[in-house]
mmCIF file with all atom_site columns, C-alpha atoms in Angstrom:
data_model
loop_
_atom_site.group_PDB
_atom_site.id
_atom_site.type_symbol
_atom_site.label_atom_id
_atom_site.label_alt_id
_atom_site.label_comp_id
_atom_site.label_asym_id
_atom_site.label_entity_id
_atom_site.label_seq_id
_atom_site.pdbx_PDB_ins_code
_atom_site.Cartn_x
_atom_site.Cartn_y
_atom_site.Cartn_z
_atom_site.occupancy
_atom_site.B_iso_or_equiv
_atom_site.pdbx_formal_charge
_atom_site.auth_seq_id
_atom_site.auth_comp_id
_atom_site.auth_asym_id
_atom_site.auth_atom_id
_atom_site.pdbx_PDB_model_num
ATOM 1   C CA . MET A 1 1   ? -57.036 23.659  130.211 1.00 0.00 ? 15  MET A CA 1
ATOM 2   C CA . VAL A 1 2   ? -60.024 21.406  130.726 1.00 0.00 ? 16  VAL A CA 1
ATOM 3   C CA . LYS A 1 3   ? -57.793 18.322  130.659 1.00 0.00 ? 17  LYS A CA 1
ATOM 4   C CA . ALA A 1 4   ? -55.681 19.793  133.459 1.00 0.00 ? 18  ALA A CA 1
ATOM 5   C CA . HIS A 1 5   ? -58.769 20.400  135.596 1.00 0.00 ? 19  HIS A CA 1
ATOM 6   C CA . ILE A 1 6   ? -60.017 16.864  134.976 1.00 0.00 ? 20  ILE A CA 1
ATOM 7   C CA . THR A 1 7   ? -56.579 15.449  135.815 1.00 0.00 ? 21  THR A CA 1
ATOM 8   C CA . ILE A 1 8   ? -56.394 17.442  139.035 1.00 0.00 ? 22  ILE A CA 1
ATOM 9   C CA . PHE A 1 9   ? -59.924 16.349  139.965 1.00 0.00 ? 23  PHE A CA 1
ATOM 10  C CA . PHE A 1 10  ? -59.144 12.652  139.485 1.00 0.00 ? 24  PHE A CA 1
ATOM 11  C CA . LEU A 1 11  ? -55.833 13.009  141.328 1.00 0.00 ? 25  LEU A CA 1
ATOM 12  C CA . PHE A 1 12  ? -57.643 14.692  144.212 1.00 0.00 ? 26  PHE A CA 1
ATOM 13  C CA . LEU A 1 13  ? -60.315 11.977  144.160 1.00 0.00 ? 27  LEU A CA 1
ATOM 14  C CA . PHE A 1 14  ? -57.667 9.241   144.223 1.00 0.00 ? 28  PHE A CA 1
ATOM 15  C CA . LEU A 1 15  ? -55.692 10.853  147.043 1.00 0.00 ? 29  LEU A CA 1
ATOM 16  C CA . MET A 1 16  ? -58.792 11.365  149.170 1.00 0.00 ? 30  MET A CA 1
ATOM 17  C CA . GLY A 1 17  ? -60.002 7.810   148.666 1.00 0.00 ? 31  GLY A CA 1
ATOM 18  C CA . GLN A 1 18  ? -56.812 5.790   148.695 1.00 0.00 ? 32  GLN A CA 1
ATOM 19  C CA . THR A 1 19  ? -54.654 7.661   151.183 1.00 0.00 ? 33  THR A CA 1
ATOM 20  C CA . GLU A 1 20  ? -55.104 9.234   154.598 1.00 0.00 ? 34  GLU A CA 1
ATOM 21  C CA . LEU A 1 21  ? -55.136 12.689  153.008 1.00 0.00 ? 35  LEU A CA 1
ATOM 22  C CA . HIS A 1 22  ? -58.875 12.901  153.688 1.00 0.00 ? 36  HIS A CA 1
ATOM 23  C CA . GLN A 1 23  ? -57.923 13.309  157.356 1.00 0.00 ? 37  GLN A CA 1
ATOM 24  C CA . LEU A 1 24  ? -57.085 16.931  156.518 1.00 0.00 ? 38  LEU A CA 1
ATOM 25  C CA . LEU A 1 25  ? -60.816 17.516  156.137 1.00 0.00 ? 39  LEU A CA 1
ATOM 26  C CA . LYS A 1 26  ? -61.011 17.045  159.921 1.00 0.00 ? 40  LYS A CA 1
ATOM 27  C CA . LEU A 1 27  ? -58.832 20.114  160.616 1.00 0.00 ? 41  LEU A CA 1
ATOM 28  C CA . PRO A 1 28  ? -61.843 22.248  161.652 1.00 0.00 ? 42  PRO A CA 1
ATOM 29  C CA . ILE A 1 29  ? -62.537 19.686  164.397 1.00 0.00 ? 43  ILE A CA 1
ATOM 30  C CA . LEU A 1 30  ? -58.929 20.085  165.556 1.00 0.00 ? 44  LEU A CA 1
ATOM 31  C CA . VAL A 1 31  ? -59.307 23.879  165.722 1.00 0.00 ? 45  VAL A CA 1
ATOM 32  C CA . GLU A 1 32  ? -62.635 23.647  167.564 1.00 0.00 ? 46  GLU A CA 1
ATOM 33  C CA . HIS A 1 33  ? -61.262 21.099  170.061 1.00 0.00 ? 47  HIS A CA 1
ATOM 34  C CA . PHE A 1 34  ? -58.247 23.340  170.670 1.00 0.00 ? 48  PHE A CA 1
ATOM 35  C CA . ARG A 1 35  ? -60.646 26.211  171.422 1.00 0.00 ? 49  ARG A CA 1
ATOM 36  C CA . GLU A 1 36  ? -62.512 23.954  173.865 1.00 0.00 ? 50  GLU A CA 1
ATOM 37  C CA . HIS A 1 37  ? -59.226 23.261  175.682 1.00 0.00 ? 51  HIS A CA 1
ATOM 38  C CA . ARG A 1 38  ? -58.403 26.999  175.653 1.00 0.00 ? 52  ARG A CA 1
ATOM 39  C CA . ARG A 1 39  ? -61.739 27.727  177.367 1.00 0.00 ? 53  ARG A CA 1
ATOM 40  C CA . LEU A 1 40  ? -60.857 25.245  180.106 1.00 0.00 ? 54  LEU A CA 1
ATOM 41  C CA . ASP A 1 41  ? -57.188 26.291  180.398 1.00 0.00 ? 55  ASP A CA 1
ATOM 42  C CA . ALA A 1 42  ? -56.256 29.675  178.913 1.00 0.00 ? 56  ALA A CA 1
ATOM 43  C CA . GLY A 1 43  ? -52.530 28.984  179.319 1.00 0.00 ? 57  GLY A CA 1
ATOM 44  C CA . ILE A 1 44  ? -52.414 25.981  176.962 1.00 0.00 ? 58  ILE A CA 1
ATOM 45  C CA . THR A 1 45  ? -50.484 26.508  173.745 1.00 0.00 ? 59  THR A CA 1
ATOM 46  C CA . LEU A 1 46  ? -51.055 24.784  170.438 1.00 0.00 ? 60  LEU A CA 1
ATOM 47  C CA . LEU A 1 47  ? -47.870 22.790  170.929 1.00 0.00 ? 61  LEU A CA 1
ATOM 48  C CA . ASP A 1 48  ? -49.020 21.625  174.368 1.00 0.00 ? 62  ASP A CA 1
ATOM 49  C CA . PHE A 1 49  ? -52.377 20.666  172.892 1.00 0.00 ? 63  PHE A CA 1
ATOM 50  C CA . LEU A 1 50  ? -50.734 18.658  170.097 1.00 0.00 ? 64  LEU A CA 1
ATOM 51  C CA . LYS A 1 51  ? -48.374 16.946  172.560 1.00 0.00 ? 65  LYS A CA 1
ATOM 52  C CA . GLU A 1 52  ? -51.299 16.007  174.782 1.00 0.00 ? 66  GLU A CA 1
ATOM 53  C CA . HIS A 1 53  ? -53.336 14.516  171.956 1.00 0.00 ? 67  HIS A CA 1
ATOM 54  C CA . TYR A 1 54  ? -50.708 13.051  169.618 1.00 0.00 ? 68  TYR A CA 1
ATOM 55  C CA . GLN A 1 55  ? -47.602 12.203  171.625 1.00 0.00 ? 69  GLN A CA 1
ATOM 56  C CA . GLY A 1 56  ? -47.432 9.083   173.714 1.00 0.00 ? 70  GLY A CA 1
ATOM 57  C CA . HIS A 1 57  ? -50.382 6.966   174.800 1.00 0.00 ? 71  HIS A CA 1
ATOM 58  C CA . THR A 1 58  ? -53.985 7.954   174.317 1.00 0.00 ? 72  THR A CA 1
ATOM 59  C CA . VAL A 1 59  ? -55.539 8.894   177.628 1.00 0.00 ? 73  VAL A CA 1
ATOM 60  C CA . MET A 1 60  ? -59.105 7.699   178.147 1.00 0.00 ? 74  MET A CA 1
ATOM 61  C CA . ASP A 1 61  ? -60.549 10.771  179.819 1.00 0.00 ? 75  ASP A CA 1
ATOM 62  C CA . ASN A 1 62  ? -64.014 12.352  179.713 1.00 0.00 ? 76  ASN A CA 1
ATOM 63  C CA . ASP A 1 63  ? -63.487 13.785  176.195 1.00 0.00 ? 77  ASP A CA 1
ATOM 64  C CA . TYR A 1 64  ? -62.046 10.585  174.702 1.00 0.00 ? 78  TYR A CA 1
ATOM 65  C CA . GLN A 1 65  ? -64.782 10.361  172.027 1.00 0.00 ? 79  GLN A CA 1
ATOM 66  C CA . ARG A 1 66  ? -64.046 13.933  170.959 1.00 0.00 ? 80  ARG A CA 1
ATOM 67  C CA . ASP A 1 67  ? -60.308 13.175  170.867 1.00 0.00 ? 81  ASP A CA 1
ATOM 68  C CA . MET A 1 68  ? -60.905 10.265  168.496 1.00 0.00 ? 82  MET A CA 1
ATOM 69  C CA . GLN A 1 69  ? -62.574 12.640  166.007 1.00 0.00 ? 83  GLN A CA 1
ATOM 70  C CA . LEU A 1 70  ? -59.317 14.546  165.554 1.00 0.00 ? 84  LEU A CA 1
ATOM 71  C CA . PRO A 1 71  ? -57.355 14.073  162.330 1.00 0.00 ? 85  PRO A CA 1
ATOM 72  C CA . PHE A 1 72  ? -54.871 11.217  162.186 1.00 0.00 ? 86  PHE A CA 1
ATOM 73  C CA . LYS A 1 73  ? -56.135 9.643   165.433 1.00 0.00 ? 87  LYS A CA 1
ATOM 74  C CA . THR A 1 74  ? -57.784 6.718   163.642 1.00 0.00 ? 88  THR A CA 1
ATOM 75  C CA . THR A 1 75  ? -57.048 4.914   160.413 1.00 0.00 ? 89  THR A CA 1
ATOM 76  C CA . ASP A 1 76  ? -59.882 4.831   157.935 1.00 0.00 ? 90  ASP A CA 1
ATOM 77  C CA . CYS A 1 77  ? -58.107 3.735   154.801 1.00 0.00 ? 91  CYS A CA 1
ATOM 78  C CA . VAL A 1 78  ? -55.319 1.206   154.635 1.00 0.00 ? 92  VAL A CA 1
ATOM 79  C CA . THR A 1 79  ? -53.869 0.576   151.208 1.00 0.00 ? 93  THR A CA 1
ATOM 80  C CA . THR A 1 80  ? -50.840 -1.590  150.733 1.00 0.00 ? 94  THR A CA 1
ATOM 81  C CA . ILE A 1 81  ? -49.000 -1.525  147.462 1.00 0.00 ? 95  ILE A CA 1
ATOM 82  C CA . SER A 1 82  ? -46.119 -3.915  147.059 1.00 0.00 ? 96  SER A CA 1
ATOM 83  C CA . ILE A 1 83  ? -43.748 -3.566  144.158 1.00 0.00 ? 97  ILE A CA 1
ATOM 84  C CA . VAL A 1 84  ? -41.155 -6.273  143.848 1.00 0.00 ? 98  VAL A CA 1
ATOM 85  C CA . CYS A 1 85  ? -38.167 -5.515  141.668 1.00 0.00 ? 99  CYS A CA 1
ATOM 86  C CA . GLU A 1 86  ? -35.862 -8.399  140.982 1.00 0.00 ? 100 GLU A CA 1
ATOM 87  C CA . GLU A 1 87  ? -33.015 -8.886  138.594 1.00 0.00 ? 101 GLU A CA 1
ATOM 88  C CA . PRO A 1 88  ? -33.989 -10.924 135.589 1.00 0.00 ? 102 PRO A CA 1
ATOM 89  C CA . VAL A 1 89  ? -32.695 -14.458 135.728 1.00 0.00 ? 103 VAL A CA 1
ATOM 90  C CA . ALA A 1 90  ? -31.601 -16.123 132.514 1.00 0.00 ? 104 ALA A CA 1
ATOM 91  C CA . TYR A 1 91  ? -32.834 -19.647 132.111 1.00 0.00 ? 105 TYR A CA 1
ATOM 92  C CA . GLU A 1 92  ? -31.568 -21.951 129.428 1.00 0.00 ? 106 GLU A CA 1
ATOM 93  C CA . ILE A 1 93  ? -33.931 -24.606 128.220 1.00 0.00 ? 107 ILE A CA 1
ATOM 94  C CA . ASP A 1 94  ? -32.440 -27.425 126.245 1.00 0.00 ? 108 ASP A CA 1
ATOM 95  C CA . ARG A 1 95  ? -34.765 -28.448 123.482 1.00 0.00 ? 109 ARG A CA 1
ATOM 96  C CA . VAL A 1 96  ? -34.798 -32.124 122.851 1.00 0.00 ? 110 VAL A CA 1
ATOM 97  C CA . MET A 1 97  ? -36.449 -33.148 119.644 1.00 0.00 ? 111 MET A CA 1
ATOM 98  C CA . ALA A 1 98  ? -38.301 -36.384 120.132 1.00 0.00 ? 112 ALA A CA 1
ATOM 99  C CA . GLU A 1 99  ? -39.642 -38.183 117.130 1.00 0.00 ? 113 GLU A CA 1
ATOM 100 C CA . VAL A 1 100 ? -42.360 -40.737 117.552 1.00 0.00 ? 114 VAL A CA 1
ATOM 101 C CA . LYS A 1 101 ? -42.973 -43.126 114.747 1.00 0.00 ? 115 LYS A CA 1
ATOM 102 C CA . LYS A 1 102 ? -46.036 -45.311 114.678 1.00 0.00 ? 116 LYS A CA 1
ATOM 103 C CA . GLU A 1 103 ? -46.857 -47.654 111.957 1.00 0.00 ? 117 GLU A CA 1
ATOM 104 C CA . PHE A 1 104 ? -50.403 -48.440 111.115 1.00 0.00 ? 118 PHE A CA 1
ATOM 105 C CA . ASN A 1 105 ? -51.116 -51.113 108.594 1.00 0.00 ? 119 ASN A CA 1
ATOM 106 C CA . LEU A 1 106 ? -54.672 -50.602 107.608 1.00 0.00 ? 120 LEU A CA 1
ATOM 107 C CA . HIS A 1 107 ? -55.902 -53.025 105.007 1.00 0.00 ? 121 HIS A CA 1
ATOM 108 C CA . PRO A 1 108 ? -59.523 -53.305 103.912 1.00 0.00 ? 122 PRO A CA 1
ATOM 109 C CA . GLU A 1 109 ? -59.592 -57.040 104.447 1.00 0.00 ? 123 GLU A CA 1
ATOM 110 C CA . TYR A 1 110 ? -58.982 -56.616 108.154 1.00 0.00 ? 124 TYR A CA 1
ATOM 111 C CA . PHE A 1 111 ? -62.299 -54.784 108.641 1.00 0.00 ? 125 PHE A CA 1
ATOM 112 C CA . PRO A 1 112 ? -65.204 -57.206 108.608 1.00 0.00 ? 126 PRO A CA 1
ATOM 113 C CA . SER A 1 113 ? -67.602 -54.346 109.419 1.00 0.00 ? 127 SER A CA 1
ATOM 114 C CA . ARG A 1 114 ? -66.710 -52.682 106.126 1.00 0.00 ? 128 ARG A CA 1
ATOM 115 C CA . GLN A 1 115 ? -68.422 -55.435 104.220 1.00 0.00 ? 129 GLN A CA 1
ATOM 116 C CA . ALA A 1 116 ? -71.527 -55.092 106.380 1.00 0.00 ? 130 ALA A CA 1
ATOM 117 C CA . LEU A 1 117 ? -71.725 -51.395 105.546 1.00 0.00 ? 131 LEU A CA 1
ATOM 118 C CA . ASP A 1 118 ? -71.411 -51.966 101.814 1.00 0.00 ? 132 ASP A CA 1
ATOM 119 C CA . ASN A 1 119 ? -75.036 -53.032 101.645 1.00 0.00 ? 133 ASN A CA 1
ATOM 120 C CA . ILE A 1 120 ? -76.367 -49.935 103.468 1.00 0.00 ? 134 ILE A CA 1
ATOM 121 C CA . PHE A 1 121 ? -74.352 -47.118 101.956 1.00 0.00 ? 135 PHE A CA 1
ATOM 122 C CA . GLN A 1 122 ? -74.631 -47.180 98.207  1.00 0.00 ? 136 GLN A CA 1
ATOM 123 C CA . PRO A 1 123 ? -74.648 -44.376 95.692  1.00 0.00 ? 137 PRO A CA 1
ATOM 124 C CA . PRO A 1 124 ? -78.055 -43.172 94.459  1.00 0.00 ? 138 PRO A CA 1
ATOM 125 C CA . ARG A 1 125 ? -79.520 -45.026 91.483  1.00 0.00 ? 139 ARG A CA 1
ATOM 126 C CA . PHE A 1 126 ? -81.399 -43.613 88.556  1.00 0.00 ? 140 PHE A CA 1
ATOM 127 C CA . ALA A 1 127 ? -84.704 -45.279 87.792  1.00 0.00 ? 141 ALA A CA 1
#
């Protein structure tokens, strides 16, 4: 039961932060603004109010700032998720085995520095 509550809480938190669902929290402003319009014009219906504020172009009248506080009038959160689904493409890679042979002829007589190091590096002697 607790896991379900935690899951619902995180789902709610995600939806409020990553979608425009948080605009629903502005519904009391919509109701109050509708009441303000009803005080000015008692014959206005809710449908007329919604048409005036949401359909067509936004009119810059004396209550423009109040109109912009209504839900879904502005965009606060824009999240774009792109999922690309493509068919898998089969690629064939031909493996070519390359063999590199190098010959090194290392003989002690070819290293003159070896003889110089013989005098320095000698095994320890017992006295």
